[in-house]
Amino acid sequence: MGASLTEVGSRLAGLMFIWGTIQQLFPYTIRKRFESLWHRVENYFYPYVQITIDEFTNGKSNEIYSQVNTYVGTKSVNKYAKFLKVEKSKNSKSFAVSLDEGEEITDEFQGAKLCWRSHKETMPDDSTGHRSSRSNSVPMEKKSYTITFNQRHREIVTGKYLKHVMEEGKSIQFQNRKQKIYSNNCSEDWYWYGKGMWRDINFEHPATFDTLAMDPKKKEEIINDLVAFSKGKDYYSKVGKAWKRGYLLYGPPGTGKSTMIAAIANFLNYDIYDLELTSVKDNSGLKKLLMETTSKSIIVIEDIDCSIDLTGKRKKKKKKETTSEDQEEDSDSSAEKESSSENKESGKLTLSGLLNFIDGIWSACGQERIIIFTTNHKDKLDPALIRRGRMDMHIEMSYCKYEAFKVLAKNYLDIETHTLFPQIQGLLEEVNMSPCDVAENLMLKNTAGGPQICLDKLVQALKEAKENANKDSKEAKEKAKQNSKKIKKFSTKLVRSFGSVQKLFK
C-alpha cells in the first residue's frame, strides 16, 4: 500500500514538473491549447457544475440567500435530513428550519438531480473585508450554500430552477411573515430621522369572512373577486393594466366596513396602509407615501368624505360688461388672482393629486395592491373619484338581515337555531338595526343565563326600535299634515290678496 502511494506521488510530481516546463518553454497560445485540452479531460472525468450562493455580497445582504435558505429548509424537512437548525425571526409567525453546517439534501426538477450543501466558515474580518480594531472582536461567520449538478442540466438550472427556488422561497417567506398595519406620520421631521414616512405595528385583527356578518351570496362574490385578483398577474399584464384593484365600502355607521377591511387583509395575508389624508401636506407628499408602500398591500382611506374637501368643483367666472380699459385691468387682476390661487393649490392636497395617486401613472409603481375607500355617504363623493376603473367594485354594507344575524348568533352564542329565531327574523325585516348593535345585544355578559337571555334582550331591543320607528313615522306624518294645512292657508290668503288687488285696479 505504501509503495503504491509513493508511486502515485512520484507520477503527480512528474506531471507537475512537465506542466512547469511547458509553461516556461512553450508560447502562450500553445499553453492555452494545453489548458483547454486539460479542462476537457477534467470535465470528462468530473462532469459536474457547482454554484455558490453567499449570505453577503460586497458587504451587503444577499436577498437570494434568504430565499434559498427558506426553500432548502422546507425541502430538508421533507427529505429527512439528519442535521437541522431551527430559528425564529422577530417578524415571522413561525420558526424556520435550515440545514446545519456540512449537511446536504438532494432535489429534483424537470429530470435534473441537484445536491444542496450548507457551508459555514469563520472569518477573522468583518463582512466588509476590514479587520476590526478591537482585540476582542467576535469572528464573523461566512455562510453559503452550494448547488451541484451535472453540466448537461446547466440551462435548466440557470434558466428555470433558480428562478423556481427564488419564487418558492419568497412565497413561503410571505406566508410566514407577520402582517403589519402602517400609519403615515404627521410630523415632517419623521422621514429625515431615517424612520421612513410610515410607522407600523403588528396586525392581529381576528376578523375573517367566516365571522363577517353579511349575506352569503354577496360574501361569496367578494371572495371570488379577491381570488381572481390575487391570481391575475398575467391577465393584468395581458390587458395592459396596473395590477391593482379598488373597492368602495359604503353604508350606515356600524355596518362592518372596518371589519370587512380586516377580513380582506387576513384572507390575502396583505399588509394594511392606513392613509390619513389630513396628515398629507401636498400632492408631492402623497406620491412619496405611495412610493414607500410595498406590493401585496391594502391602502385604506376611511371616511373619505370627512377627510378633506375633495368635491372637485370649480368656481365659475362672472361675465361683466366693461370698457376696453376696464377689461384690460380686470384681465390683469384676474390673471394675478389665478396665479396666486394656482400657487396656493400647488401647496395643498387636491382632488387631481388623489386621482393620480389612485389611477394615474404613479399608481403602477407597485404590484398586487388594493385601494379601499369607506364612506357613510356615497352621494357626497365626486363621481370622478369613485368611477369604475378607480373604485372597481362598490360594496354596500347594509343593515343586519336574517342571514347576517345567523352568522352573529353562531359567532357569539355558538347556536345555529332557536325558538326565537322566527320572531327575530320577522322583526329584522321591519327594523333597521346595524350588525354592530345586534352583536352588542348578543354578547354574553352573564354566563349564568346563556343564549336565552341574549336573544330575549335582542328581541326587546328590536321591539323598542320598531316602536320608536313607528312613533317617528307618526310624528313625521303629523308634521307633514300640519305643514300641508299651513301651505293651504297661506295659498288661500295669497289668492284672496291677489283678488283684492285685482278689484282695486278695476
Short mmCIF file of C-alpha atoms in Angstrom, two decimals:
data_model
loop_
_atom_site.label_atom_id
_atom_site.label_comp_id
_atom_site.label_asym_id
_atom_site.label_seq_id
_atom_site.Cartn_x
_atom_site.Cartn_y
_atom_site.Cartn_z
CA MET A 1 0.00 0.00 0.00
CA GLY A 2 2.85 2.36 0.90
CA ALA A 3 4.66 1.55 -2.35
CA SER A 4 1.57 2.32 -4.44
CA LEU A 5 1.08 5.70 -2.71
CA THR A 6 4.73 6.52 -3.31
CA GLU A 7 4.32 5.62 -6.99
CA VAL A 8 1.22 7.86 -7.34
CA GLY A 9 3.06 10.72 -5.64
CA SER A 10 6.02 10.41 -7.96
CA ARG A 11 3.78 10.42 -11.02
CA LEU A 12 1.95 13.54 -9.86
CA ALA A 13 5.31 15.22 -9.22
CA GLY A 14 6.36 14.28 -12.72
CA LEU A 15 3.19 15.77 -14.20
CA MET A 16 3.70 18.99 -12.27
CA PHE A 17 7.32 19.16 -13.48
CA ILE A 18 6.18 18.64 -17.09
CA TRP A 19 3.48 21.33 -16.71
CA GLY A 20 6.03 23.76 -15.28
CA THR A 21 8.40 23.06 -18.15
CA ILE A 22 5.58 23.62 -20.67
CA GLN A 23 4.76 26.99 -19.11
CA GLN A 24 8.42 28.11 -19.41
CA LEU A 25 9.30 26.72 -22.83
CA PHE A 26 6.11 26.93 -24.86
CA PRO A 27 4.45 30.17 -26.00
CA TYR A 28 1.14 31.48 -24.65
CA THR A 29 -1.05 30.17 -27.49
CA ILE A 30 0.23 26.62 -27.09
CA ARG A 31 -0.25 26.81 -23.31
CA LYS A 32 -3.88 27.91 -23.81
CA ARG A 33 -4.49 24.90 -26.04
CA PHE A 34 -2.99 22.61 -23.42
CA GLU A 35 -5.23 24.23 -20.78
CA SER A 36 -8.29 23.74 -22.99
CA LEU A 37 -7.37 20.10 -23.50
CA TRP A 38 -6.83 19.71 -19.77
CA HIS A 39 -10.28 21.16 -19.00
CA ARG A 40 -11.86 18.76 -21.48
CA VAL A 41 -10.21 15.81 -19.79
CA GLU A 42 -11.24 17.17 -16.38
CA ASN A 43 -14.84 17.67 -17.49
CA TYR A 44 -14.93 14.18 -18.91
CA PHE A 45 -13.98 12.62 -15.60
CA TYR A 46 -15.85 15.19 -13.44
CA PRO A 47 -18.91 16.45 -15.41
CA TYR A 48 -20.42 18.49 -12.56
CA VAL A 49 -21.04 22.21 -12.12
CA GLN A 50 -21.11 23.96 -8.76
CA ILE A 51 -22.84 27.27 -7.95
CA THR A 52 -22.14 29.09 -4.69
CA ILE A 53 -24.66 31.46 -3.07
CA ASP A 54 -23.13 33.57 -0.27
CA GLU A 55 -25.09 35.21 2.54
CA PHE A 56 -23.30 38.52 1.92
CA THR A 57 -22.02 40.02 -1.34
CA ASN A 58 -19.72 43.06 -1.24
CA GLY A 59 -20.68 43.69 2.36
CA LYS A 60 -24.43 43.70 1.62
CA SER A 61 -27.05 41.11 2.45
CA ASN A 62 -27.79 38.77 -0.46
CA GLU A 63 -31.57 38.54 -0.95
CA ILE A 64 -31.20 35.32 -2.94
CA TYR A 65 -29.54 33.62 0.02
CA SER A 66 -32.51 34.22 2.33
CA GLN A 67 -34.91 32.85 -0.29
CA VAL A 68 -32.68 29.81 -0.88
CA ASN A 69 -32.38 29.28 2.87
CA THR A 70 -36.17 29.24 3.19
CA TYR A 71 -36.62 26.89 0.22
CA VAL A 72 -33.91 24.44 1.29
CA GLY A 73 -35.22 24.46 4.86
CA THR A 74 -38.66 23.41 3.62
CA LYS A 75 -37.14 20.67 1.46
CA SER A 76 -34.92 19.44 4.28
CA VAL A 77 -37.96 18.61 6.41
CA ASN A 78 -39.39 16.50 3.62
CA LYS A 79 -36.07 14.90 2.67
CA TYR A 80 -35.38 13.52 6.16
CA ALA A 81 -32.11 15.38 6.67
CA LYS A 82 -30.42 14.41 9.95
CA PHE A 83 -28.75 17.68 10.98
CA LEU A 84 -31.03 20.71 11.03
CA LYS A 85 -31.24 24.15 12.68
CA VAL A 86 -34.37 25.93 13.88
CA GLU A 87 -34.55 29.73 14.05
CA LYS A 88 -37.31 32.30 14.53
CA SER A 89 -37.07 35.92 13.45
CA LYS A 90 -38.89 38.79 15.12
CA ASN A 91 -41.21 39.42 12.17
CA SER A 92 -42.10 35.79 11.49
CA LYS A 93 -45.22 33.94 12.61
CA SER A 94 -43.47 30.55 12.70
CA PHE A 95 -39.95 29.17 13.10
CA ALA A 96 -37.68 28.48 10.14
CA VAL A 97 -35.85 25.19 9.56
CA SER A 98 -32.48 25.16 7.76
CA LEU A 99 -29.59 22.79 7.13
CA ASP A 100 -26.81 22.60 9.67
CA GLU A 101 -23.19 23.10 8.63
CA GLY A 102 -21.98 20.44 6.20
CA GLU A 103 -25.42 18.80 5.83
CA GLU A 104 -26.74 18.20 2.32
CA ILE A 105 -30.01 17.23 0.65
CA THR A 106 -30.97 16.29 -2.88
CA ASP A 107 -33.66 17.85 -5.02
CA GLU A 108 -35.14 17.07 -8.41
CA PHE A 109 -36.51 19.45 -11.04
CA GLN A 110 -37.63 18.54 -14.56
CA GLY A 111 -35.46 15.43 -14.59
CA ALA A 112 -32.36 17.17 -13.21
CA LYS A 113 -30.93 15.93 -9.91
CA LEU A 114 -29.36 18.55 -7.71
CA CYS A 115 -27.45 18.49 -4.44
CA TRP A 116 -27.67 21.35 -1.91
CA ARG A 117 -24.95 21.67 0.74
CA SER A 118 -24.66 24.14 3.63
CA HIS A 119 -21.31 25.77 4.44
CA LYS A 120 -20.15 27.95 7.32
CA GLU A 121 -16.68 29.44 7.61
CA THR A 122 -15.33 31.55 10.50
CA MET A 123 -13.70 34.74 9.27
CA PRO A 124 -11.45 36.98 11.39
CA ASP A 125 -12.55 40.05 9.41
CA ASP A 126 -16.00 41.63 9.18
CA SER A 127 -18.22 41.37 6.12
CA THR A 128 -16.68 44.47 4.52
CA GLY A 129 -13.21 42.98 4.47
CA HIS A 130 -11.75 45.40 7.09
CA ARG A 131 -10.18 43.93 10.20
CA SER A 132 -11.73 45.14 13.42
CA SER A 133 -9.58 47.43 15.58
CA ARG A 134 -10.82 45.77 18.78
CA SER A 135 -8.66 42.96 20.12
CA ASN A 136 -11.66 41.07 21.49
CA SER A 137 -13.78 41.36 18.35
CA VAL A 138 -16.10 38.45 17.64
CA PRO A 139 -15.15 36.49 14.48
CA MET A 140 -17.62 36.77 11.62
CA GLU A 141 -19.31 33.72 10.13
CA LYS A 142 -19.44 33.40 6.38
CA LYS A 143 -22.45 31.30 5.44
CA SER A 144 -23.21 29.96 1.98
CA TYR A 145 -24.99 27.28 0.00
CA THR A 146 -23.56 25.32 -2.89
CA ILE A 147 -25.64 23.57 -5.50
CA THR A 148 -24.02 20.78 -7.54
CA PHE A 149 -25.48 19.30 -10.72
CA ASN A 150 -24.49 17.64 -13.98
CA GLN A 151 -23.35 20.09 -16.61
CA ARG A 152 -25.88 18.79 -19.13
CA HIS A 153 -28.57 20.37 -16.94
CA ARG A 154 -26.90 23.78 -16.90
CA GLU A 155 -29.66 25.52 -18.92
CA ILE A 156 -32.44 24.03 -16.78
CA VAL A 157 -30.76 25.10 -13.55
CA THR A 158 -29.71 28.62 -14.57
CA GLY A 159 -32.77 29.33 -16.67
CA LYS A 160 -35.64 27.78 -14.69
CA TYR A 161 -34.64 26.07 -11.46
CA LEU A 162 -33.02 29.03 -9.68
CA LYS A 163 -35.99 31.21 -10.59
CA HIS A 164 -38.30 28.49 -9.22
CA VAL A 165 -36.30 28.36 -5.96
CA MET A 166 -36.46 32.14 -5.52
CA GLU A 167 -40.22 32.33 -6.19
CA GLU A 168 -40.97 29.44 -3.84
CA GLY A 169 -38.74 30.85 -1.10
CA LYS A 170 -40.28 34.29 -1.46
CA SER A 171 -43.78 32.84 -1.33
CA ILE A 172 -43.00 30.86 1.84
CA GLN A 173 -41.45 33.94 3.48
CA PHE A 174 -44.56 35.95 2.61
CA GLN A 175 -46.88 33.35 4.14
CA ASN A 176 -44.78 33.05 7.31
CA ARG A 177 -44.25 36.76 7.94
CA LYS A 178 -46.23 38.79 10.47
CA GLN A 179 -48.80 41.12 8.99
CA LYS A 180 -48.29 44.83 9.62
CA ILE A 181 -50.57 47.83 9.75
CA TYR A 182 -48.95 51.14 8.82
CA SER A 183 -49.91 54.74 9.54
CA ASN A 184 -48.48 57.78 7.80
CA ASN A 185 -46.69 60.10 10.20
CA CYS A 186 -47.99 63.57 11.00
CA SER A 187 -44.56 65.10 11.60
CA GLU A 188 -42.49 66.39 8.69
CA ASP A 189 -39.23 65.53 10.52
CA TRP A 190 -40.02 61.82 10.85
CA TYR A 191 -38.67 60.90 7.42
CA TRP A 192 -35.36 62.61 7.98
CA TYR A 193 -34.67 60.61 11.12
CA GLY A 194 -34.36 57.53 8.92
CA LYS A 195 -37.62 56.00 10.11
CA GLY A 196 -39.46 56.43 6.82
CA MET A 197 -42.83 58.03 6.19
CA TRP A 198 -44.81 55.14 7.71
CA ARG A 199 -44.97 53.77 11.25
CA ASP A 200 -46.05 50.17 11.77
CA ILE A 201 -47.23 47.70 14.38
CA ASN A 202 -48.22 44.05 14.11
CA PHE A 203 -51.68 43.50 12.66
CA GLU A 204 -53.53 40.90 14.72
CA HIS A 205 -57.19 41.53 13.94
CA PRO A 206 -59.12 38.22 14.17
CA ALA A 207 -61.81 39.07 11.58
CA THR A 208 -62.36 36.58 8.74
CA PHE A 209 -65.02 36.09 6.10
CA ASP A 210 -66.37 33.21 8.18
CA THR A 211 -67.12 35.56 11.08
CA LEU A 212 -68.25 38.50 8.91
CA ALA A 213 -71.97 39.25 9.25
CA MET A 214 -73.08 39.56 5.63
CA ASP A 215 -75.34 37.95 3.08
CA PRO A 216 -73.60 34.69 1.98
CA LYS A 217 -74.11 35.37 -1.74
CA LYS A 218 -72.54 38.82 -1.51
CA LYS A 219 -69.72 37.41 0.60
CA GLU A 220 -69.01 34.69 -1.96
CA GLU A 221 -68.96 37.28 -4.75
CA ILE A 222 -66.34 39.33 -2.91
CA ILE A 223 -64.19 36.27 -2.17
CA ASN A 224 -64.26 35.17 -5.82
CA ASP A 225 -63.24 38.66 -6.90
CA LEU A 226 -60.30 38.68 -4.46
CA VAL A 227 -59.11 35.24 -5.60
CA ALA A 228 -59.27 36.29 -9.25
CA PHE A 229 -57.29 39.44 -8.45
CA SER A 230 -54.56 37.63 -6.50
CA LYS A 231 -54.06 35.19 -9.38
CA GLY A 232 -54.36 37.79 -12.15
CA LYS A 233 -50.75 38.84 -12.71
CA ASP A 234 -50.56 37.51 -16.27
CA TYR A 235 -54.08 38.72 -17.08
CA TYR A 236 -53.42 42.28 -15.96
CA SER A 237 -50.19 42.29 -17.94
CA LYS A 238 -52.04 40.98 -20.99
CA VAL A 239 -54.70 43.69 -20.95
CA GLY A 240 -52.13 46.41 -20.18
CA LYS A 241 -53.40 47.48 -16.75
CA ALA A 242 -51.58 48.05 -13.48
CA TRP A 243 -52.07 45.10 -11.12
CA LYS A 244 -54.33 46.86 -8.64
CA ARG A 245 -58.00 46.95 -7.69
CA GLY A 246 -60.24 49.44 -5.93
CA TYR A 247 -63.12 48.75 -3.52
CA LEU A 248 -65.65 51.29 -2.25
CA LEU A 249 -67.33 50.29 1.01
CA TYR A 250 -70.36 52.41 1.77
CA GLY A 251 -73.27 52.24 4.17
CA PRO A 252 -74.54 53.48 7.54
CA PRO A 253 -72.27 53.52 10.61
CA GLY A 254 -71.81 50.19 12.39
CA THR A 255 -72.40 48.01 9.34
CA GLY A 256 -68.92 46.43 9.37
CA LYS A 257 -66.83 48.42 6.89
CA SER A 258 -63.66 48.29 9.02
CA THR A 259 -64.27 44.61 9.79
CA MET A 260 -64.54 43.94 6.06
CA ILE A 261 -61.10 45.52 5.53
CA ALA A 262 -59.58 43.31 8.23
CA ALA A 263 -61.22 40.21 6.71
CA ILE A 264 -59.81 41.05 3.26
CA ALA A 265 -56.32 41.59 4.73
CA ASN A 266 -56.43 38.27 6.59
CA PHE A 267 -57.80 36.43 3.56
CA LEU A 268 -54.99 37.63 1.28
CA ASN A 269 -52.34 37.94 4.03
CA TYR A 270 -51.68 41.54 2.94
CA ASP A 271 -50.30 44.43 4.99
CA ILE A 272 -52.53 47.47 5.57
CA TYR A 273 -51.51 51.09 4.98
CA ASP A 274 -53.99 53.32 6.80
CA LEU A 275 -53.67 56.64 4.96
CA GLU A 276 -54.74 59.73 6.90
CA LEU A 277 -55.27 62.42 4.26
CA THR A 278 -55.34 65.28 6.77
CA SER A 279 -51.69 64.50 7.58
CA VAL A 280 -50.61 64.79 3.93
CA LYS A 281 -49.19 68.22 3.14
CA ASP A 282 -49.49 68.25 -0.65
CA ASN A 283 -49.63 66.11 -3.79
CA SER A 284 -45.88 65.56 -3.72
CA GLY A 285 -46.12 64.13 -0.20
CA LEU A 286 -48.85 61.77 -1.38
CA LYS A 287 -46.56 60.43 -4.12
CA LYS A 288 -43.75 59.87 -1.62
CA LEU A 289 -46.10 57.88 0.60
CA LEU A 290 -47.15 55.77 -2.36
CA MET A 291 -43.53 55.03 -3.31
CA GLU A 292 -42.82 53.70 0.20
CA THR A 293 -45.69 51.21 0.17
CA THR A 294 -44.93 47.60 -0.71
CA SER A 295 -46.59 45.22 -3.11
CA LYS A 296 -49.20 42.80 -1.73
CA SER A 297 -50.72 45.52 0.41
CA ILE A 298 -54.00 47.34 1.03
CA ILE A 299 -54.13 51.15 1.06
CA VAL A 300 -57.12 52.29 3.12
CA ILE A 301 -58.72 55.73 3.32
CA GLU A 302 -61.56 55.58 5.85
CA ASP A 303 -64.42 58.10 5.87
CA ILE A 304 -63.02 59.78 2.79
CA ASP A 305 -65.96 62.18 2.61
CA CYS A 306 -64.96 63.58 6.03
CA SER A 307 -61.19 63.79 5.47
CA ILE A 308 -60.73 66.86 3.26
CA ASP A 309 -62.70 68.80 0.65
CA LEU A 310 -62.48 66.62 -2.47
CA THR A 311 -65.58 67.78 -4.35
CA GLY A 312 -63.52 68.91 -7.33
CA LYS A 313 -65.94 71.77 -8.10
CA ARG A 314 -64.54 74.79 -9.83
CA LYS A 315 -65.69 78.34 -9.40
CA LYS A 316 -67.37 79.87 -12.42
CA LYS A 317 -66.33 83.31 -13.51
CA LYS A 318 -68.97 86.00 -13.80
CA LYS A 319 -69.07 87.91 -17.05
CA LYS A 320 -69.38 91.67 -16.82
CA GLU A 321 -69.73 94.32 -19.49
CA THR A 322 -66.93 96.90 -19.14
CA THR A 323 -64.96 99.31 -21.28
CA SER A 324 -61.80 98.22 -23.03
CA GLU A 325 -59.64 99.82 -20.32
CA ASP A 326 -61.65 98.20 -17.58
CA GLN A 327 -61.41 94.86 -19.40
CA GLU A 328 -57.63 95.15 -19.53
CA GLU A 329 -57.46 95.99 -15.82
CA ASP A 330 -59.84 93.16 -14.96
CA SER A 331 -57.87 90.68 -17.07
CA ASP A 332 -54.62 91.68 -15.36
CA SER A 333 -56.15 91.39 -11.89
CA SER A 334 -57.82 88.07 -12.73
CA ALA A 335 -54.52 86.72 -14.05
CA GLU A 336 -52.85 87.69 -10.79
CA LYS A 337 -55.66 86.02 -8.81
CA GLU A 338 -55.40 82.83 -10.91
CA SER A 339 -51.63 82.77 -10.46
CA SER A 340 -51.91 83.20 -6.70
CA SER A 341 -54.65 80.57 -6.49
CA GLU A 342 -52.53 78.11 -8.50
CA ASN A 343 -49.62 78.70 -6.14
CA LYS A 344 -51.90 78.05 -3.18
CA GLU A 345 -53.33 74.88 -4.75
CA SER A 346 -49.82 73.58 -5.56
CA GLY A 347 -49.08 73.58 -1.84
CA LYS A 348 -52.17 71.57 -0.93
CA LEU A 349 -53.56 68.11 -1.47
CA THR A 350 -56.06 68.30 -4.33
CA LEU A 351 -58.59 66.01 -5.95
CA SER A 352 -56.35 65.82 -9.02
CA GLY A 353 -53.45 64.61 -6.88
CA LEU A 354 -55.60 61.94 -5.26
CA LEU A 355 -56.92 60.77 -8.64
CA ASN A 356 -53.35 60.41 -9.94
CA PHE A 357 -52.47 58.54 -6.75
CA ILE A 358 -55.26 56.01 -7.39
CA ASP A 359 -55.27 55.60 -11.14
CA GLY A 360 -52.50 57.76 -12.63
CA ILE A 361 -49.09 56.73 -13.91
CA TRP A 362 -47.75 56.70 -10.34
CA SER A 363 -50.22 54.00 -9.38
CA ALA A 364 -48.11 51.47 -11.31
CA CYS A 365 -45.04 51.85 -9.05
CA GLY A 366 -46.04 48.65 -7.20
CA GLN A 367 -47.84 45.41 -7.97
CA GLU A 368 -50.70 43.46 -6.41
CA ARG A 369 -52.12 46.39 -4.49
CA ILE A 370 -55.68 47.04 -3.32
CA ILE A 371 -57.11 50.51 -2.60
CA ILE A 372 -60.17 50.75 -0.34
CA PHE A 373 -62.34 53.79 0.40
CA THR A 374 -65.02 53.82 3.09
CA THR A 375 -67.84 56.33 3.45
CA ASN A 376 -71.19 56.73 5.15
CA HIS A 377 -72.47 58.96 2.34
CA LYS A 378 -71.64 57.75 -1.15
CA ASP A 379 -73.54 60.61 -2.79
CA LYS A 380 -71.16 63.18 -1.27
CA LEU A 381 -68.15 61.86 -3.21
CA ASP A 382 -67.05 63.28 -6.54
CA PRO A 383 -68.13 60.95 -9.40
CA ALA A 384 -64.60 61.00 -10.85
CA LEU A 385 -63.25 59.60 -7.58
CA ILE A 386 -65.46 56.50 -7.48
CA ARG A 387 -65.91 55.70 -11.16
CA ARG A 388 -65.22 52.18 -12.42
CA GLY A 389 -61.52 51.74 -13.03
CA ARG A 390 -60.70 53.60 -9.84
CA MET A 391 -63.19 52.00 -7.47
CA ASP A 392 -63.84 48.82 -9.46
CA MET A 393 -66.27 47.24 -7.02
CA HIS A 394 -68.87 49.11 -4.96
CA ILE A 395 -69.87 47.11 -1.89
CA GLU A 396 -72.88 48.22 0.11
CA MET A 397 -72.64 47.42 3.81
CA SER A 398 -76.30 47.31 4.79
CA TYR A 399 -78.30 46.86 7.98
CA CYS A 400 -78.40 43.45 9.61
CA LYS A 401 -80.69 40.93 7.92
CA TYR A 402 -81.60 37.43 8.98
CA GLU A 403 -78.70 35.66 7.19
CA ALA A 404 -76.21 38.05 8.79
CA PHE A 405 -77.90 37.54 12.17
CA LYS A 406 -77.38 33.76 11.94
CA VAL A 407 -73.66 34.33 11.45
CA LEU A 408 -73.57 36.56 14.54
CA ALA A 409 -75.57 34.02 16.57
CA LYS A 410 -73.08 31.32 15.62
CA ASN A 411 -70.11 33.56 16.47
CA TYR A 412 -71.36 34.97 19.78
CA LEU A 413 -73.64 32.24 21.13
CA ASP A 414 -72.45 29.15 19.24
CA ILE A 415 -76.02 28.24 18.22
CA GLU A 416 -77.50 27.68 14.78
CA THR A 417 -81.20 27.51 15.68
CA HIS A 418 -83.55 28.61 18.46
CA THR A 419 -87.26 29.03 19.08
CA LEU A 420 -86.84 32.84 18.99
CA PHE A 421 -85.22 32.84 15.54
CA PRO A 422 -88.53 33.16 13.57
CA GLN A 423 -89.61 36.13 15.70
CA ILE A 424 -86.20 37.79 15.26
CA GLN A 425 -86.39 37.19 11.50
CA GLY A 426 -89.73 38.99 11.30
CA LEU A 427 -88.51 41.92 13.36
CA LEU A 428 -85.30 42.32 11.29
CA GLU A 429 -87.45 42.65 8.16
CA GLU A 430 -89.29 45.58 9.73
CA VAL A 431 -86.50 47.30 11.69
CA ASN A 432 -83.16 48.75 10.54
CA MET A 433 -80.52 47.71 13.06
CA SER A 434 -76.79 47.64 12.34
CA PRO A 435 -74.78 44.42 12.80
CA CYS A 436 -72.80 46.27 15.47
CA ASP A 437 -75.94 46.86 17.57
CA VAL A 438 -77.14 43.28 17.05
CA ALA A 439 -73.75 41.92 18.13
CA GLU A 440 -73.80 44.08 21.26
CA ASN A 441 -77.12 42.53 22.31
CA LEU A 442 -75.84 39.02 21.59
CA MET A 443 -72.64 39.38 23.58
CA LEU A 444 -72.64 37.15 26.67
CA LYS A 445 -72.41 39.39 29.73
CA ASN A 446 -73.92 36.92 32.18
CA THR A 447 -72.82 33.33 31.62
CA ALA A 448 -75.49 32.03 34.02
CA GLY A 449 -78.34 32.86 31.64
CA GLY A 450 -76.75 31.62 28.42
CA PRO A 451 -78.11 32.33 24.91
CA GLN A 452 -81.72 32.72 26.09
CA ILE A 453 -81.03 35.99 27.93
CA CYS A 454 -79.13 37.42 24.95
CA LEU A 455 -81.86 36.54 22.46
CA ASP A 456 -84.54 37.94 24.75
CA LYS A 457 -82.54 41.12 25.04
CA LEU A 458 -82.23 41.35 21.25
CA VAL A 459 -85.97 40.82 20.77
CA GLN A 460 -86.69 43.56 23.29
CA ALA A 461 -84.26 45.93 21.54
CA LEU A 462 -85.85 45.21 18.15
CA LYS A 463 -89.33 45.83 19.54
CA GLU A 464 -88.24 49.15 21.06
CA ALA A 465 -86.62 50.14 17.77
CA LYS A 466 -89.84 49.24 15.96
CA GLU A 467 -91.94 51.32 18.37
CA ASN A 468 -89.57 54.27 18.01
CA ALA A 469 -89.68 53.94 14.23
CA ASN A 470 -93.50 53.87 14.26
CA LYS A 471 -93.55 56.84 16.61
CA ASP A 472 -91.16 58.79 14.40
CA SER A 473 -93.26 57.86 11.37
CA LYS A 474 -96.45 59.10 13.04
CA GLU A 475 -94.76 62.32 14.10
CA ALA A 476 -93.44 62.82 10.59
CA LYS A 477 -96.92 62.24 9.12
CA GLU A 478 -98.47 64.63 11.64
CA LYS A 479 -95.86 67.23 10.87
CA ALA A 480 -96.47 66.77 7.16
CA LYS A 481 -100.22 67.26 7.70
CA GLN A 482 -99.61 70.42 9.69
CA ASN A 483 -97.26 71.73 7.00
CA SER A 484 -99.86 70.89 4.37
CA LYS A 485 -102.55 72.81 6.29
CA LYS A 486 -100.24 75.81 6.67
CA ILE A 487 -99.50 75.75 2.95
CA LYS A 488 -103.22 75.60 2.14
CA LYS A 489 -103.97 78.52 4.47
CA PHE A 490 -101.13 80.53 3.00
CA SER A 491 -102.21 79.79 -0.56
CA THR A 492 -105.82 80.74 0.30
CA LYS A 493 -104.68 84.05 1.78
CA LEU A 494 -102.50 84.64 -1.24
CA VAL A 495 -105.40 84.04 -3.62
CA ARG A 496 -107.65 86.36 -1.63
CA SER A 497 -104.99 89.05 -1.56
CA PHE A 498 -104.48 88.70 -5.31
CA GLY A 499 -108.27 89.01 -5.82
CA SER A 500 -108.40 92.16 -3.69
CA VAL A 501 -105.59 93.70 -5.74
CA GLN A 502 -107.46 92.93 -8.95
CA LYS A 503 -110.62 94.64 -7.62
CA LEU A 504 -108.69 97.80 -6.77
CA PHE A 505 -107.32 98.07 -10.30
CA LYS A 506 -110.80 97.55 -11.77
#
